[in-house]
Amino acid sequence: MALRRRFNDAVTGFWGFAAPIYDTAVVQQWVYRPAQDEMIALLTAHGSRRIADVGCGTGILADRIARERTPEAVFGVDLSEGMLAQAANRSQDVQWRTAPAEQLPFEDASLDAVVTTSAFHWFNQPAALREFHRVLSPGGFAAVATLSPRQQWSGLALRLLSADQLNPSHSPAPSEMRTLFGDAGFDVEDQHRVRRPVWTPISDLITVGVKRAD
C-alpha cells in the first residue's frame, strides 16, 4: 500500500508539472483526440446519461462529453491537482473529483459509463476494472483505451519503460485486456484498434466491457 502511495505521489507530481504541455493543440490532435472521438461515439451509441472520465487530465474529453452529449451528469476524476486545476477552468458543467481509479468516489451501480484514455497504464489494472464494475449500473459499460504496440519488439520496449518497482503495470496485449475485463466481471462487447492515419507511430486499443444485467 505504501509502495502504491509513493507511485501515486510521483505520478501526480509529474502531471501537475506537465499539464501545460499535455494541453497543447498539436499533442491533443495527434496523440489524444482519435481515441477521445471514439469514446464520444460509444457514449452516443449507448445513450449513456451518467458518465465518469477516469484519469481525465486537464478535462478535454470530459468537457467534450458535457458539450457534445449533454448527459445528466459528467464526472472528471484524476489524482493530479495540477491537471484538475486546469480542468476546472475549462468547464463548470463537469463535476471534478480528486481520487484514484482504484477508489472511485461513487456509490455502487450509480453510473452508466466509465471511460478512460491514455491513463490505464498508470493504474493498478485489476483493481481499477473491479472498481469500474462496482460503480456501473447493470447494462452499463466501461471503455478503456490502452497503448498496444503491434510489433513484439516495440511492445517489449514499452513494457521495460513503463514497468518498474513503482509501476508494476504495463500496456496489456489484446488478449490480456480481455482476460482483465473478464476477471472483473465484464462481458467484452468490442475490442479494436483506434483508427489513426497509417503513418502515425502510435498504436492503441479500445476494449469495451458491459456489466451483466443479472
mmCIF file of C-alpha atoms in Angstrom:
data_model
loop_
_atom_site.group_PDB
_atom_site.id
_atom_site.type_symbol
_atom_site.label_atom_id
_atom_site.label_comp_id
_atom_site.label_asym_id
_atom_site.label_seq_id
_atom_site.Cartn_x
_atom_site.Cartn_y
_atom_site.Cartn_z
ATOM 1 C CA MET A 1 0.000 0.000 0.000
ATOM 2 C CA ALA A 2 2.842 2.385 0.892
ATOM 3 C CA LEU A 3 4.531 1.485 -2.405
ATOM 4 C CA ARG A 4 1.365 2.371 -4.309
ATOM 5 C CA ARG A 5 1.052 5.690 -2.463
ATOM 6 C CA ARG A 6 4.625 6.614 -3.426
ATOM 7 C CA PHE A 7 3.850 5.777 -7.032
ATOM 8 C CA ASN A 8 0.632 7.839 -6.967
ATOM 9 C CA ASP A 9 2.522 10.791 -5.469
ATOM 10 C CA ALA A 10 5.152 10.557 -8.224
ATOM 11 C CA VAL A 11 2.501 10.422 -10.946
ATOM 12 C CA THR A 12 0.504 13.355 -9.590
ATOM 13 C CA GLY A 13 3.630 15.457 -9.185
ATOM 14 C CA PHE A 14 4.771 14.778 -12.746
ATOM 15 C CA TRP A 15 1.403 15.554 -14.322
ATOM 16 C CA GLY A 16 0.981 18.704 -12.268
ATOM 17 C CA PHE A 17 4.208 19.909 -13.910
ATOM 18 C CA ALA A 18 3.396 18.546 -17.392
ATOM 19 C CA ALA A 19 -0.204 19.763 -17.650
ATOM 20 C CA PRO A 20 0.543 22.767 -19.941
ATOM 21 C CA ILE A 21 2.417 20.549 -22.438
ATOM 22 C CA TYR A 22 -0.349 17.949 -22.393
ATOM 23 C CA ASP A 23 -2.843 20.687 -23.288
ATOM 24 C CA THR A 24 -1.146 21.922 -26.473
ATOM 25 C CA ALA A 25 -3.152 21.677 -29.695
ATOM 26 C CA VAL A 26 -0.580 19.547 -31.546
ATOM 27 C CA VAL A 27 -0.290 16.957 -28.766
ATOM 28 C CA GLN A 28 -4.054 16.766 -28.389
ATOM 29 C CA GLN A 29 -4.825 16.472 -32.111
ATOM 30 C CA TRP A 30 -2.344 13.750 -32.999
ATOM 31 C CA VAL A 31 -1.956 11.818 -29.749
ATOM 32 C CA TYR A 32 -5.178 12.017 -27.766
ATOM 33 C CA ARG A 33 -8.086 13.123 -29.948
ATOM 34 C CA PRO A 34 -8.572 9.945 -32.074
ATOM 35 C CA ALA A 35 -9.305 7.787 -29.019
ATOM 36 C CA GLN A 36 -11.439 10.533 -27.491
ATOM 37 C CA ASP A 37 -13.515 10.756 -30.682
ATOM 38 C CA GLU A 38 -14.246 7.045 -30.443
ATOM 39 C CA MET A 39 -15.255 7.357 -26.782
ATOM 40 C CA ILE A 40 -17.761 10.070 -27.742
ATOM 41 C CA ALA A 41 -19.172 7.759 -30.427
ATOM 42 C CA LEU A 42 -19.508 4.896 -27.913
ATOM 43 C CA LEU A 43 -21.340 7.107 -25.423
ATOM 44 C CA THR A 44 -23.662 8.256 -28.183
ATOM 45 C CA ALA A 45 -24.399 4.693 -29.303
ATOM 46 C CA HIS A 46 -25.147 3.572 -25.738
ATOM 47 C CA GLY A 47 -27.166 6.656 -24.812
ATOM 48 C CA SER A 48 -25.220 6.990 -21.548
ATOM 49 C CA ARG A 49 -26.555 9.589 -19.078
ATOM 50 C CA ARG A 50 -24.218 9.438 -16.061
ATOM 51 C CA ILE A 51 -20.590 9.229 -17.125
ATOM 52 C CA ALA A 52 -17.166 9.283 -15.478
ATOM 53 C CA ASP A 53 -13.904 10.004 -17.292
ATOM 54 C CA VAL A 54 -11.234 8.427 -15.084
ATOM 55 C CA GLY A 55 -7.707 9.796 -15.407
ATOM 56 C CA CYS A 56 -9.322 12.836 -17.011
ATOM 57 C CA GLY A 57 -6.209 15.023 -17.013
ATOM 58 C CA THR A 58 -6.996 18.622 -17.909
ATOM 59 C CA GLY A 59 -10.557 17.660 -18.750
ATOM 60 C CA ILE A 60 -10.620 17.877 -22.525
ATOM 61 C CA LEU A 61 -12.592 14.666 -23.034
ATOM 62 C CA ALA A 62 -14.924 15.253 -20.058
ATOM 63 C CA ASP A 63 -15.645 18.770 -21.327
ATOM 64 C CA ARG A 64 -16.395 17.426 -24.810
ATOM 65 C CA ILE A 65 -18.753 14.831 -23.346
ATOM 66 C CA ALA A 66 -20.637 17.542 -21.455
ATOM 67 C CA ARG A 67 -20.896 19.815 -24.513
ATOM 68 C CA GLU A 68 -21.477 17.255 -27.255
ATOM 69 C CA ARG A 69 -23.601 14.725 -25.384
ATOM 70 C CA THR A 70 -25.350 16.946 -22.752
ATOM 71 C CA PRO A 71 -25.899 13.963 -20.417
ATOM 72 C CA GLU A 72 -27.455 14.097 -16.970
ATOM 73 C CA ALA A 73 -24.050 14.192 -15.217
ATOM 74 C CA VAL A 74 -20.380 14.092 -16.234
ATOM 75 C CA PHE A 75 -17.595 13.484 -13.724
ATOM 76 C CA GLY A 76 -13.901 14.039 -14.356
ATOM 77 C CA VAL A 77 -11.701 12.039 -11.976
ATOM 78 C CA ASP A 78 -7.948 12.428 -11.566
ATOM 79 C CA LEU A 79 -5.271 12.309 -8.858
ATOM 80 C CA SER A 80 -3.338 15.330 -10.129
ATOM 81 C CA GLU A 81 -4.375 18.652 -8.603
ATOM 82 C CA GLY A 82 -2.397 20.436 -11.315
ATOM 83 C CA MET A 83 -4.424 18.736 -14.028
ATOM 84 C CA LEU A 84 -7.722 19.290 -12.239
ATOM 85 C CA ALA A 85 -6.952 22.979 -11.696
ATOM 86 C CA GLN A 86 -6.800 23.422 -15.460
ATOM 87 C CA ALA A 87 -9.858 21.216 -15.895
ATOM 88 C CA ALA A 88 -11.898 23.386 -13.518
ATOM 89 C CA ASN A 89 -11.067 26.439 -15.623
ATOM 90 C CA ARG A 90 -12.190 24.612 -18.746
ATOM 91 C CA SER A 91 -15.713 23.678 -17.688
ATOM 92 C CA GLN A 92 -18.228 24.291 -14.920
ATOM 93 C CA ASP A 93 -20.588 21.688 -16.378
ATOM 94 C CA VAL A 94 -18.335 18.800 -15.355
ATOM 95 C CA GLN A 95 -18.102 17.701 -11.722
ATOM 96 C CA TRP A 96 -14.393 17.331 -10.951
ATOM 97 C CA ARG A 97 -13.224 14.797 -8.375
ATOM 98 C CA THR A 98 -9.789 14.050 -6.908
ATOM 99 C CA ALA A 99 -9.489 10.281 -6.493
ATOM 100 C CA PRO A 100 -7.534 7.228 -7.680
ATOM 101 C CA ALA A 101 -9.007 4.883 -10.267
ATOM 102 C CA GLU A 102 -8.936 2.113 -7.683
ATOM 103 C CA GLN A 103 -11.145 4.036 -5.194
ATOM 104 C CA LEU A 104 -13.767 5.964 -7.130
ATOM 105 C CA PRO A 105 -15.980 8.403 -5.183
ATOM 106 C CA PHE A 106 -19.287 6.947 -6.412
ATOM 107 C CA GLU A 107 -21.977 4.711 -4.974
ATOM 108 C CA ASP A 108 -22.479 1.167 -6.250
ATOM 109 C CA ALA A 109 -24.349 0.971 -9.583
ATOM 110 C CA SER A 110 -24.559 4.765 -9.859
ATOM 111 C CA LEU A 111 -23.073 5.325 -13.353
ATOM 112 C CA ASP A 112 -23.983 4.320 -16.905
ATOM 113 C CA ALA A 113 -20.470 4.542 -18.357
ATOM 114 C CA VAL A 114 -16.843 4.770 -17.296
ATOM 115 C CA VAL A 115 -14.244 5.758 -19.881
ATOM 116 C CA THR A 116 -10.505 6.225 -19.674
ATOM 117 C CA THR A 117 -7.946 7.170 -22.322
ATOM 118 C CA SER A 118 -4.137 7.285 -22.125
ATOM 119 C CA ALA A 119 -4.138 6.581 -18.391
ATOM 120 C CA PHE A 120 -4.724 2.852 -17.842
ATOM 121 C CA HIS A 121 -1.002 2.059 -17.725
ATOM 122 C CA TRP A 122 -0.771 4.171 -14.543
ATOM 123 C CA PHE A 123 -3.481 2.215 -12.721
ATOM 124 C CA ASN A 124 -3.480 -0.955 -10.692
ATOM 125 C CA GLN A 125 -5.330 -2.500 -13.595
ATOM 126 C CA PRO A 126 -7.244 -5.393 -11.975
ATOM 127 C CA ALA A 127 -8.290 -3.176 -9.048
ATOM 128 C CA ALA A 128 -9.357 -0.325 -11.334
ATOM 129 C CA LEU A 129 -11.508 -2.586 -13.506
ATOM 130 C CA ARG A 130 -13.168 -4.104 -10.446
ATOM 131 C CA GLU A 131 -13.932 -0.565 -9.294
ATOM 132 C CA PHE A 132 -15.343 0.376 -12.714
ATOM 133 C CA HIS A 133 -17.588 -2.674 -12.481
ATOM 134 C CA ARG A 134 -18.733 -1.727 -8.968
ATOM 135 C CA VAL A 135 -19.861 1.797 -9.854
ATOM 136 C CA LEU A 136 -21.657 0.796 -13.070
ATOM 137 C CA SER A 137 -25.347 0.011 -13.174
ATOM 138 C CA PRO A 138 -26.340 -3.313 -14.798
ATOM 139 C CA GLY A 139 -26.076 -2.888 -18.561
ATOM 140 C CA GLY A 140 -23.561 -0.055 -18.170
ATOM 141 C CA PHE A 141 -20.191 -0.197 -19.890
ATOM 142 C CA ALA A 142 -16.524 0.562 -19.339
ATOM 143 C CA ALA A 143 -14.331 1.567 -22.277
ATOM 144 C CA VAL A 144 -10.553 1.601 -21.861
ATOM 145 C CA ALA A 145 -8.039 2.883 -24.407
ATOM 146 C CA THR A 146 -4.540 1.476 -23.927
ATOM 147 C CA LEU A 147 -1.207 1.731 -25.679
ATOM 148 C CA SER A 148 -0.880 -1.506 -27.636
ATOM 149 C CA PRO A 149 2.112 -1.811 -29.983
ATOM 150 C CA ARG A 150 1.651 -4.080 -32.992
ATOM 151 C CA GLN A 151 5.305 -5.196 -33.118
ATOM 152 C CA GLN A 152 6.672 -7.530 -30.455
ATOM 153 C CA TRP A 153 9.944 -5.606 -30.063
ATOM 154 C CA SER A 154 8.192 -2.268 -29.523
ATOM 155 C CA GLY A 155 5.838 -3.868 -27.042
ATOM 156 C CA LEU A 156 8.819 -5.168 -25.076
ATOM 157 C CA ALA A 157 10.415 -1.712 -25.124
ATOM 158 C CA LEU A 158 7.197 -0.131 -23.868
ATOM 159 C CA ARG A 159 6.942 -2.637 -21.030
ATOM 160 C CA LEU A 160 10.551 -2.001 -19.984
ATOM 161 C CA LEU A 161 9.863 1.733 -19.911
ATOM 162 C CA SER A 162 6.519 1.545 -18.120
ATOM 163 C CA ALA A 163 7.097 -1.307 -15.661
ATOM 164 C CA ASP A 164 9.355 -0.696 -12.685
ATOM 165 C CA GLN A 165 9.243 -1.148 -8.926
ATOM 166 C CA LEU A 166 6.812 1.766 -8.514
ATOM 167 C CA ASN A 167 4.626 0.948 -11.520
ATOM 168 C CA PRO A 168 4.232 -2.821 -11.856
ATOM 169 C CA SER A 169 1.534 -2.466 -14.524
ATOM 170 C CA HIS A 170 2.052 -2.244 -18.253
ATOM 171 C CA SER A 171 0.214 -1.848 -21.545
ATOM 172 C CA PRO A 172 -1.506 -5.224 -21.936
ATOM 173 C CA ALA A 173 -1.832 -7.171 -25.170
ATOM 174 C CA PRO A 174 -5.375 -7.512 -26.576
ATOM 175 C CA SER A 175 -5.796 -10.993 -25.104
ATOM 176 C CA GLU A 176 -4.618 -9.770 -21.707
ATOM 177 C CA MET A 177 -7.158 -6.942 -21.799
ATOM 178 C CA ARG A 178 -9.948 -9.427 -22.466
ATOM 179 C CA THR A 179 -8.795 -11.507 -19.516
ATOM 180 C CA LEU A 180 -8.615 -8.458 -17.239
ATOM 181 C CA PHE A 181 -12.145 -7.417 -18.199
ATOM 182 C CA GLY A 182 -13.484 -10.949 -17.759
ATOM 183 C CA ASP A 183 -11.847 -11.340 -14.351
ATOM 184 C CA ALA A 184 -13.507 -8.076 -13.245
ATOM 185 C CA GLY A 185 -16.937 -9.442 -14.203
ATOM 186 C CA PHE A 186 -17.437 -7.797 -17.600
ATOM 187 C CA ASP A 187 -18.624 -9.282 -20.863
ATOM 188 C CA VAL A 188 -16.322 -7.945 -23.585
ATOM 189 C CA GLU A 189 -18.584 -6.317 -26.168
ATOM 190 C CA ASP A 190 -15.958 -4.944 -28.536
ATOM 191 C CA GLN A 191 -12.219 -4.593 -28.995
ATOM 192 C CA HIS A 192 -10.485 -2.772 -31.824
ATOM 193 C CA ARG A 193 -7.530 -0.561 -32.589
ATOM 194 C CA VAL A 194 -8.069 3.182 -32.566
ATOM 195 C CA ARG A 195 -8.423 4.490 -36.093
ATOM 196 C CA ARG A 196 -5.386 6.626 -36.890
ATOM 197 C CA PRO A 197 -3.527 7.738 -40.053
ATOM 198 C CA VAL A 198 -1.367 4.915 -41.376
ATOM 199 C CA TRP A 199 1.826 6.946 -40.920
ATOM 200 C CA THR A 200 1.401 7.521 -37.180
ATOM 201 C CA PRO A 201 3.734 5.540 -34.869
ATOM 202 C CA ILE A 202 1.059 5.369 -32.175
ATOM 203 C CA SER A 203 -0.897 2.135 -31.844
ATOM 204 C CA ASP A 204 -3.643 1.972 -29.246
ATOM 205 C CA LEU A 205 -6.529 -0.328 -28.471
ATOM 206 C CA ILE A 206 -10.044 0.214 -27.146
ATOM 207 C CA THR A 207 -11.674 -2.565 -25.123
ATOM 208 C CA VAL A 208 -15.350 -2.251 -24.186
ATOM 209 C CA GLY A 209 -16.894 -4.335 -21.408
ATOM 210 C CA VAL A 210 -20.540 -4.435 -20.354
ATOM 211 C CA LYS A 211 -21.766 -5.180 -16.832
ATOM 212 C CA ARG A 212 -24.226 -8.032 -16.980
ATOM 213 C CA ALA A 213 -27.847 -7.112 -16.329
ATOM 214 C CA ASP A 214 -28.453 -10.061 -13.993
#
